[in-house]
JSON list of C-alpha atoms in Angstrom, two decimals:
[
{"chain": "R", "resi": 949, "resn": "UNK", "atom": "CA", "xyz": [-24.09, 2.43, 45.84]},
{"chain": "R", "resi": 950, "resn": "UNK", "atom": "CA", "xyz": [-21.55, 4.44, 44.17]},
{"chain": "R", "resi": 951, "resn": "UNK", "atom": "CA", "xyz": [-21.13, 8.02, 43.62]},
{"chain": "R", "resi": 952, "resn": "UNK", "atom": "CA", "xyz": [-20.42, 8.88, 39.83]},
{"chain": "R", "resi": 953, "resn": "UNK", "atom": "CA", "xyz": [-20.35, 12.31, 39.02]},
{"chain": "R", "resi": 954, "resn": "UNK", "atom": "CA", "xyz": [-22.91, 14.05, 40.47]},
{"chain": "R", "resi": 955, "resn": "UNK", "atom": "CA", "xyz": [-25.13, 10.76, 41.23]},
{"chain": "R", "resi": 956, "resn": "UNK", "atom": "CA", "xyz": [-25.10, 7.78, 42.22]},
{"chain": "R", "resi": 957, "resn": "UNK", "atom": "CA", "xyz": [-25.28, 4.27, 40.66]},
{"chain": "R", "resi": 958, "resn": "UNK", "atom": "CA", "xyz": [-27.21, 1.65, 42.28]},
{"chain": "R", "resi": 959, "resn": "UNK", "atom": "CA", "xyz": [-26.74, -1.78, 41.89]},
{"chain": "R", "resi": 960, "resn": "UNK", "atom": "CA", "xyz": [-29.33, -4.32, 43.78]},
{"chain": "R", "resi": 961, "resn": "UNK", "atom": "CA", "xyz": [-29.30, -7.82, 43.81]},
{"chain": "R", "resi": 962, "resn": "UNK", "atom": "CA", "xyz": [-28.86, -11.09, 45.69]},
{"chain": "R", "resi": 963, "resn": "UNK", "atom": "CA", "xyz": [-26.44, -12.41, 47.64]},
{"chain": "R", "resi": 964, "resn": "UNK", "atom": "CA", "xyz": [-23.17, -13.59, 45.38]},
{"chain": "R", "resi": 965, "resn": "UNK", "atom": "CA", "xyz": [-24.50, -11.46, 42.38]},
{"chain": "R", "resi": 966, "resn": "UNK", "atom": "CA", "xyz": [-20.87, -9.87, 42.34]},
{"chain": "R", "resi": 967, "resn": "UNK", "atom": "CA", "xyz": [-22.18, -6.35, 43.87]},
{"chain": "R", "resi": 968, "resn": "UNK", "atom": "CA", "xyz": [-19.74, -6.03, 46.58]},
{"chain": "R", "resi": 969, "resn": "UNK", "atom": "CA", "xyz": [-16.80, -6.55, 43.61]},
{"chain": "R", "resi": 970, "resn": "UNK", "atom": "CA", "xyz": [-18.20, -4.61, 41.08]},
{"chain": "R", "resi": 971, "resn": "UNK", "atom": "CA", "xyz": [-18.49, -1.58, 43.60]},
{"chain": "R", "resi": 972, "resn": "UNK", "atom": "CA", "xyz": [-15.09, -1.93, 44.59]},
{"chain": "R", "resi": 973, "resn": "UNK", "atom": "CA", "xyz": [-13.57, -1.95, 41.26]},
{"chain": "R", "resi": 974, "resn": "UNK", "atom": "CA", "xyz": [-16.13, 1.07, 40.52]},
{"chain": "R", "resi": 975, "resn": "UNK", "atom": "CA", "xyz": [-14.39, 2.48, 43.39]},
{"chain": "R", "resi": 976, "resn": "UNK", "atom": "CA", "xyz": [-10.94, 1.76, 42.52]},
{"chain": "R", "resi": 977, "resn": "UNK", "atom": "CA", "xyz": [-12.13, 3.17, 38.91]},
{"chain": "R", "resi": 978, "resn": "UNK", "atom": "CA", "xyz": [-12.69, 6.73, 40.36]},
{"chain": "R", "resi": 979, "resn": "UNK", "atom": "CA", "xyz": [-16.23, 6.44, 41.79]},
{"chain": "R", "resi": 980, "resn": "UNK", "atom": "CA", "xyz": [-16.82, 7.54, 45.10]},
{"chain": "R", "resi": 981, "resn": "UNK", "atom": "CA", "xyz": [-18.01, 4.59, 47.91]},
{"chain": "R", "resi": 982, "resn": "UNK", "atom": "CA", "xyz": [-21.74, 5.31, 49.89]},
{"chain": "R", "resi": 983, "resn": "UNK", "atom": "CA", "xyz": [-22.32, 1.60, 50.53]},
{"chain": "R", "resi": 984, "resn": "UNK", "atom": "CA", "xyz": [-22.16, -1.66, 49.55]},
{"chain": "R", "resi": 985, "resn": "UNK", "atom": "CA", "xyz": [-24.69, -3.49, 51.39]},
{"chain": "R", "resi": 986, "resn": "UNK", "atom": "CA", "xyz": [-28.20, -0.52, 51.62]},
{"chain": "R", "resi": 987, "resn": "UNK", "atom": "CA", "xyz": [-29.00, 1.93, 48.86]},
{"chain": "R", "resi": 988, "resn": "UNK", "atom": "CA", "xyz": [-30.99, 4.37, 52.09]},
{"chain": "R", "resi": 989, "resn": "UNK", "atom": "CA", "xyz": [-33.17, 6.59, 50.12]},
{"chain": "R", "resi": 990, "resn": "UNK", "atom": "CA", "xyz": [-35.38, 8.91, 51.39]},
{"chain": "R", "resi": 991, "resn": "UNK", "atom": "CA", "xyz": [-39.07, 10.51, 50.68]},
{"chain": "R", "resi": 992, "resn": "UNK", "atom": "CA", "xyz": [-37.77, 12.89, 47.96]},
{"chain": "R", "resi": 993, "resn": "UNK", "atom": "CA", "xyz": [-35.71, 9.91, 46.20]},
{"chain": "R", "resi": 994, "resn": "UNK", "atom": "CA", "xyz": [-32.41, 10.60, 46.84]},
{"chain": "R", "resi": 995, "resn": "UNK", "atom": "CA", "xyz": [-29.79, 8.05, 47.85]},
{"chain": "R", "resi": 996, "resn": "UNK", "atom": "CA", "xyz": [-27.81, 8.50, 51.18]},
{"chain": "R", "resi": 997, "resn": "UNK", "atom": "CA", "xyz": [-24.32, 7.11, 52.00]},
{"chain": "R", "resi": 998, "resn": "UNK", "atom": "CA", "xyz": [-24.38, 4.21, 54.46]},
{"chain": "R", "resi": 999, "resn": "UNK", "atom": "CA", "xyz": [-20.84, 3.95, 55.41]},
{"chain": "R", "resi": 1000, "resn": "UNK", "atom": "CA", "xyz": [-19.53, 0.71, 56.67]},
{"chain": "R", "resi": 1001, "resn": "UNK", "atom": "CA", "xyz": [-16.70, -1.89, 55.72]},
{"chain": "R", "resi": 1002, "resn": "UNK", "atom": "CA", "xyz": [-17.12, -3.41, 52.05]},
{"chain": "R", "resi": 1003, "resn": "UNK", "atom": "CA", "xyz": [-17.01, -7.41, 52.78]},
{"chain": "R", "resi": 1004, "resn": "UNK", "atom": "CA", "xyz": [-15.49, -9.74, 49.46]},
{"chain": "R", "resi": 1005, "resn": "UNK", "atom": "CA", "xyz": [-16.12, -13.04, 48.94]},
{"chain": "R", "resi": 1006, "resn": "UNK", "atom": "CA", "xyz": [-12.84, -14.41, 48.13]},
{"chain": "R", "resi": 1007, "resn": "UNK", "atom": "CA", "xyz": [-13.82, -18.06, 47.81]},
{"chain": "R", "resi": 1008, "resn": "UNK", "atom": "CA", "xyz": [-16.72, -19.99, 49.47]},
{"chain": "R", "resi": 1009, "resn": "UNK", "atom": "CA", "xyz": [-14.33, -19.82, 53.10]},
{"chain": "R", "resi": 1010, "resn": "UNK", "atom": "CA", "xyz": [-12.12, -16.50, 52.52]},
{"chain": "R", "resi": 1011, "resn": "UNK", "atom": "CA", "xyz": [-13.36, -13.18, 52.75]},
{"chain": "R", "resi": 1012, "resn": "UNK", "atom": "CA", "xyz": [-11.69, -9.74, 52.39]},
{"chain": "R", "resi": 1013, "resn": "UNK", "atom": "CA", "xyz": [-12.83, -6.33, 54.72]},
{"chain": "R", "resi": 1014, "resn": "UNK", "atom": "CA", "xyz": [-12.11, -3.05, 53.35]},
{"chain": "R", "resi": 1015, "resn": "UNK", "atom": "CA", "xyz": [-12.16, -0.47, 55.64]},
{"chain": "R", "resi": 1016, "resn": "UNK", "atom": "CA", "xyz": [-13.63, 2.93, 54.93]},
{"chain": "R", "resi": 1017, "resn": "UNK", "atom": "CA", "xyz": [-10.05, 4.50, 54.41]},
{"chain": "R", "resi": 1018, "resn": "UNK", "atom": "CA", "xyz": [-8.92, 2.08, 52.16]},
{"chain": "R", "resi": 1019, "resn": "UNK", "atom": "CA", "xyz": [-11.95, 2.68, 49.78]},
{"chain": "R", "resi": 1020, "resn": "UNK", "atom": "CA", "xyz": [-11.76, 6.81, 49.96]},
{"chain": "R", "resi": 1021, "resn": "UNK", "atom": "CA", "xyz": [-14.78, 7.10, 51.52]},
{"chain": "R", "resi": 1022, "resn": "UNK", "atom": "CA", "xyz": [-15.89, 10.78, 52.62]},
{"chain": "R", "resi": 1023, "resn": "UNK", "atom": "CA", "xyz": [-19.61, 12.24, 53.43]},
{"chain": "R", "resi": 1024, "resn": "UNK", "atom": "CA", "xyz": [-21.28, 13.55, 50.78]},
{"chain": "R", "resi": 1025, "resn": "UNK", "atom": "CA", "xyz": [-24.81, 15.21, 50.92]},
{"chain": "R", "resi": 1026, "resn": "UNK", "atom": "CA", "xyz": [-27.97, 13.11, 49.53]},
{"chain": "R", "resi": 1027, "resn": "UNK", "atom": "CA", "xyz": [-27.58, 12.17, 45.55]},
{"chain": "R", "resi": 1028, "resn": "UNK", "atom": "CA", "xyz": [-30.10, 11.21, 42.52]},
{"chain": "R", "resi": 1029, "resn": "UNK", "atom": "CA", "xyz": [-29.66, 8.15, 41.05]},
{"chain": "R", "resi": 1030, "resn": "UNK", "atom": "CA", "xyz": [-28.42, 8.85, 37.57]},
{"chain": "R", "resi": 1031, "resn": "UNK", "atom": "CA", "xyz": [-28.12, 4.77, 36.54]},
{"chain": "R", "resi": 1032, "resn": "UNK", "atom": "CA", "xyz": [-29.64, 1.71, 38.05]},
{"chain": "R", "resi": 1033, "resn": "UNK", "atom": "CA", "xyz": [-27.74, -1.58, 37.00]},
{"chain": "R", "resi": 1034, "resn": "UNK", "atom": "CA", "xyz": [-29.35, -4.99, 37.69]},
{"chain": "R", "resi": 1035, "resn": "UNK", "atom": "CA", "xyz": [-26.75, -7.11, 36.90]},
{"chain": "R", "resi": 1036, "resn": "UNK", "atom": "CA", "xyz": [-24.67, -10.07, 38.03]},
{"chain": "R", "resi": 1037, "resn": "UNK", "atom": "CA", "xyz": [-21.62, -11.91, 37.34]},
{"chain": "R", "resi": 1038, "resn": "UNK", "atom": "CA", "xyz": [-21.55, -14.34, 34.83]},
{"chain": "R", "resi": 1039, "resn": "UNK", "atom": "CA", "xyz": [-18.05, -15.54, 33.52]},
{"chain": "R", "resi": 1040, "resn": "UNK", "atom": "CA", "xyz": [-17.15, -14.51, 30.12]},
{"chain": "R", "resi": 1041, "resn": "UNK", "atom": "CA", "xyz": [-20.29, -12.71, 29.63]},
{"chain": "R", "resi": 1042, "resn": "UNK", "atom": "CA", "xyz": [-20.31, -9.11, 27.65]},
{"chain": "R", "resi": 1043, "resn": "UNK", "atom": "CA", "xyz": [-22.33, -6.26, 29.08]},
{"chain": "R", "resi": 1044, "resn": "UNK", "atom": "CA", "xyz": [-25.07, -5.97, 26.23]},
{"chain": "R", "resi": 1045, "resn": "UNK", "atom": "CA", "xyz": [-28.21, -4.98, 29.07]},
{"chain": "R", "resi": 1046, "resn": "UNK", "atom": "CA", "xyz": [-31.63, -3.75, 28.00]},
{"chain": "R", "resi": 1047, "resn": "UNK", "atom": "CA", "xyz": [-33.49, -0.54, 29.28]},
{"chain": "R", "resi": 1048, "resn": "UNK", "atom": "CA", "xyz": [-35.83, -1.41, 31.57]},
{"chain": "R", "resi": 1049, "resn": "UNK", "atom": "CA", "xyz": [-38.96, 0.97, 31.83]},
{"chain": "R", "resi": 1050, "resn": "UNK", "atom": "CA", "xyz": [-39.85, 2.49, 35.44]},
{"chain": "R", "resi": 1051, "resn": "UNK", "atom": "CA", "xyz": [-42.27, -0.58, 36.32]},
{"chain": "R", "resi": 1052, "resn": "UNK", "atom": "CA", "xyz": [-40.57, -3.97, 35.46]},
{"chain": "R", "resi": 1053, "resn": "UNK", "atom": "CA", "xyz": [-37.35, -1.62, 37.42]},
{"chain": "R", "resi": 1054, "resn": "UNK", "atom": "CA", "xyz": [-39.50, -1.50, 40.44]},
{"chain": "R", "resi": 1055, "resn": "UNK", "atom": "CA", "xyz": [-40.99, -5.24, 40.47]},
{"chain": "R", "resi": 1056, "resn": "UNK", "atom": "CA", "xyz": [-36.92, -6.35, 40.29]},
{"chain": "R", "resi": 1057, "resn": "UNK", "atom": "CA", "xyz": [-35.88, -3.84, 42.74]},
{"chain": "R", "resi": 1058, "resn": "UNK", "atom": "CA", "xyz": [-38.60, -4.68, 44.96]},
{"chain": "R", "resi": 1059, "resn": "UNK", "atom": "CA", "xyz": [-37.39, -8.32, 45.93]},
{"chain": "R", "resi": 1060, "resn": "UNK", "atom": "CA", "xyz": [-34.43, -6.81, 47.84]},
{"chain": "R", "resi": 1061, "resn": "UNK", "atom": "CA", "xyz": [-36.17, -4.17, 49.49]},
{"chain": "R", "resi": 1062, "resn": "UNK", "atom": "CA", "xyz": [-35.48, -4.92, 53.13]},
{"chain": "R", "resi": 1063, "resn": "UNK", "atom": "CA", "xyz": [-38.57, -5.05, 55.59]},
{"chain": "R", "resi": 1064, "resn": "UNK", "atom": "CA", "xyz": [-41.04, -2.91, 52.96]},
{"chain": "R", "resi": 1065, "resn": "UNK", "atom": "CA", "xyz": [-44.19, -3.22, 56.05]},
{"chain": "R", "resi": 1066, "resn": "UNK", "atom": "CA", "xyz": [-41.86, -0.80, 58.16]},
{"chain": "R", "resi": 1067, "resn": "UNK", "atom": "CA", "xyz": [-41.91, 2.03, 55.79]},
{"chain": "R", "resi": 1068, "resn": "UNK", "atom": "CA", "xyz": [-45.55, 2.72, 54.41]},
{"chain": "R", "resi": 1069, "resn": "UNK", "atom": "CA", "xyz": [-44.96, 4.73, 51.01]},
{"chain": "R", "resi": 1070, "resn": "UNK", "atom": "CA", "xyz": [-41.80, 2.95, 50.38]},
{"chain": "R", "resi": 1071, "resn": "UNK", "atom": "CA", "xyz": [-42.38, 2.27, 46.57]},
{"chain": "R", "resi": 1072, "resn": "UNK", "atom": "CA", "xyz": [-43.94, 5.52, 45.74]},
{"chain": "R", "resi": 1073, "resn": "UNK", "atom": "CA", "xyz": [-39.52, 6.72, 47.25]},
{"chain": "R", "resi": 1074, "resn": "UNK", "atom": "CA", "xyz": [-38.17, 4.37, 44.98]},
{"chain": "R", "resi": 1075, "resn": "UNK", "atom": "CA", "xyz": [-40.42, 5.42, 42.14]},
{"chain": "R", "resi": 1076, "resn": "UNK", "atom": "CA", "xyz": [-39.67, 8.79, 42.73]},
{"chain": "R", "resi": 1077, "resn": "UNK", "atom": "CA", "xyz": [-35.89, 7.67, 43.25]},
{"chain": "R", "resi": 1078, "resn": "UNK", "atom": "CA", "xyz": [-35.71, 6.05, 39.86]},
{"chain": "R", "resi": 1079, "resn": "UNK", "atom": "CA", "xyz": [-38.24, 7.76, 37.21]},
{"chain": "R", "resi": 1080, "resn": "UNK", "atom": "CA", "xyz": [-35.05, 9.82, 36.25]},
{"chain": "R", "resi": 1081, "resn": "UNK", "atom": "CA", "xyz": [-32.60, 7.32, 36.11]},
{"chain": "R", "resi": 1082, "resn": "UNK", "atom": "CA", "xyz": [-31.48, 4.83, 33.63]},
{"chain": "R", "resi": 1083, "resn": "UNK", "atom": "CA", "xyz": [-32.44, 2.00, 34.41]},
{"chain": "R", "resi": 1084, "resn": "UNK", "atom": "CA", "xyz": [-30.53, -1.42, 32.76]},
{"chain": "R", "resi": 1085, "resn": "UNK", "atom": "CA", "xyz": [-30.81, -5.38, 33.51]},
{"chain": "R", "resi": 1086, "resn": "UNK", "atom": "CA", "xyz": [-28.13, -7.64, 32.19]},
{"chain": "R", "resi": 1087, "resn": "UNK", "atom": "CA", "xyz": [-25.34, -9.95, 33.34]},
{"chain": "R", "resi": 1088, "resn": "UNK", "atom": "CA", "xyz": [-21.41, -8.55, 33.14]},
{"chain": "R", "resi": 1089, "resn": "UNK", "atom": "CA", "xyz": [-18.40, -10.47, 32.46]},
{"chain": "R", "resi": 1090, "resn": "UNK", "atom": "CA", "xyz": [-15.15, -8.77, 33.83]},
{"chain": "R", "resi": 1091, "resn": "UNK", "atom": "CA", "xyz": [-15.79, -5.18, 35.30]},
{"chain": "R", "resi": 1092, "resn": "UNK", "atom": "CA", "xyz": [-12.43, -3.83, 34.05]},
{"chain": "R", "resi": 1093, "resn": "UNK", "atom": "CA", "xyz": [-13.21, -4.71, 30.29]},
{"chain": "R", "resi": 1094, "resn": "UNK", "atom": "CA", "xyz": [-16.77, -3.38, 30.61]},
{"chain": "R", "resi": 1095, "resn": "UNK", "atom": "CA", "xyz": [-16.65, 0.00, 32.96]},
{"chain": "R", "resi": 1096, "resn": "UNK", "atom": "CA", "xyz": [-17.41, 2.28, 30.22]},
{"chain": "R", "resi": 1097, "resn": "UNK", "atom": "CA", "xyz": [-20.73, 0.97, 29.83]},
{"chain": "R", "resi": 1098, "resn": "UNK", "atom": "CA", "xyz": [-21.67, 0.23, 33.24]},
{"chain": "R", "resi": 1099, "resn": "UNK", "atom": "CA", "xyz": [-20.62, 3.60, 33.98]},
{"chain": "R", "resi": 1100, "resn": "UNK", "atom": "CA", "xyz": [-22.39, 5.53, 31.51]},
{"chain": "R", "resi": 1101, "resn": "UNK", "atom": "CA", "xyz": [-18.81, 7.00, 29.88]},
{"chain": "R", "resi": 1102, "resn": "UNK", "atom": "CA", "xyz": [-18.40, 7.38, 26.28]}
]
């Protein structure tokens, strides 16, 4: 989760997707760090920072920690989600995603919710969470060459 403006842009997915480096260059980009492993979001459907270390996969041995100082983090009160990006790395590929509408956003979303049983009403907070957002699915090359359009800038 990443703080752009004056919301936040989520970006779920599984494990090696490229989340943890495409919020760090997001960070180093300007955006502002609230997590990069839980997007917490509460009854009303706003997002909540979850401060802890950013880990990097380096290689398939080597990983990098960031520490909460290195990535500028700072509390910030709870956010809207202004863009929802499903996405993943794919090498050489050019961000050209496709606007999901609130439902097929919520089926993909749902497969990393974490322990749904524990939270009765769960998906009616992400509904609410998302209905306003922008919501895109498609794989990214480089995040450097493609920030403009992940980001939302013109």
């Amino acid at each position: 989760v990443v703080k752009w403006g004056d919301g936040v842009l989520v970006i779920p997915g599984p494990s090696r997707a490229g989340k943890s480096t495409l919020v760090l260059e997001l960070v180093r980009a300007g955006g502002g760090f609230l997590s990069d492993e839980f997007a917490v979001i509460d009854p009303q459907g706003l997002v909540h920072a979850y401060p802890r270390p950013l880990w990097q996969r380096l290689s398939k041995t080597r990983k990098r920690c960031w520490s909460l100082e290195e990535l500028g983090w700072s509390p910030c009160g709870p956010l809207p989600v202004h863009r929802l990006l499903l996405t993943r790395y794919l090498s050489g590929a050019r961000w050209n995603p496709v606007e999901l509408e609130l439902e097929p956003a919520l089926d993909e979303i749902w497969k990393e919710v974490r322990y749904p049983s524990c939270r009765p009403g769960v998906r009616d907070w992400l509904r609410r969470a998302f209905e306003g957002a922008q919501r895109l699915r498609g794989a990214r090359g480089e995040v450097a060459e493609q920030l403009p359009g992940l980001t939302g800038d013109v």
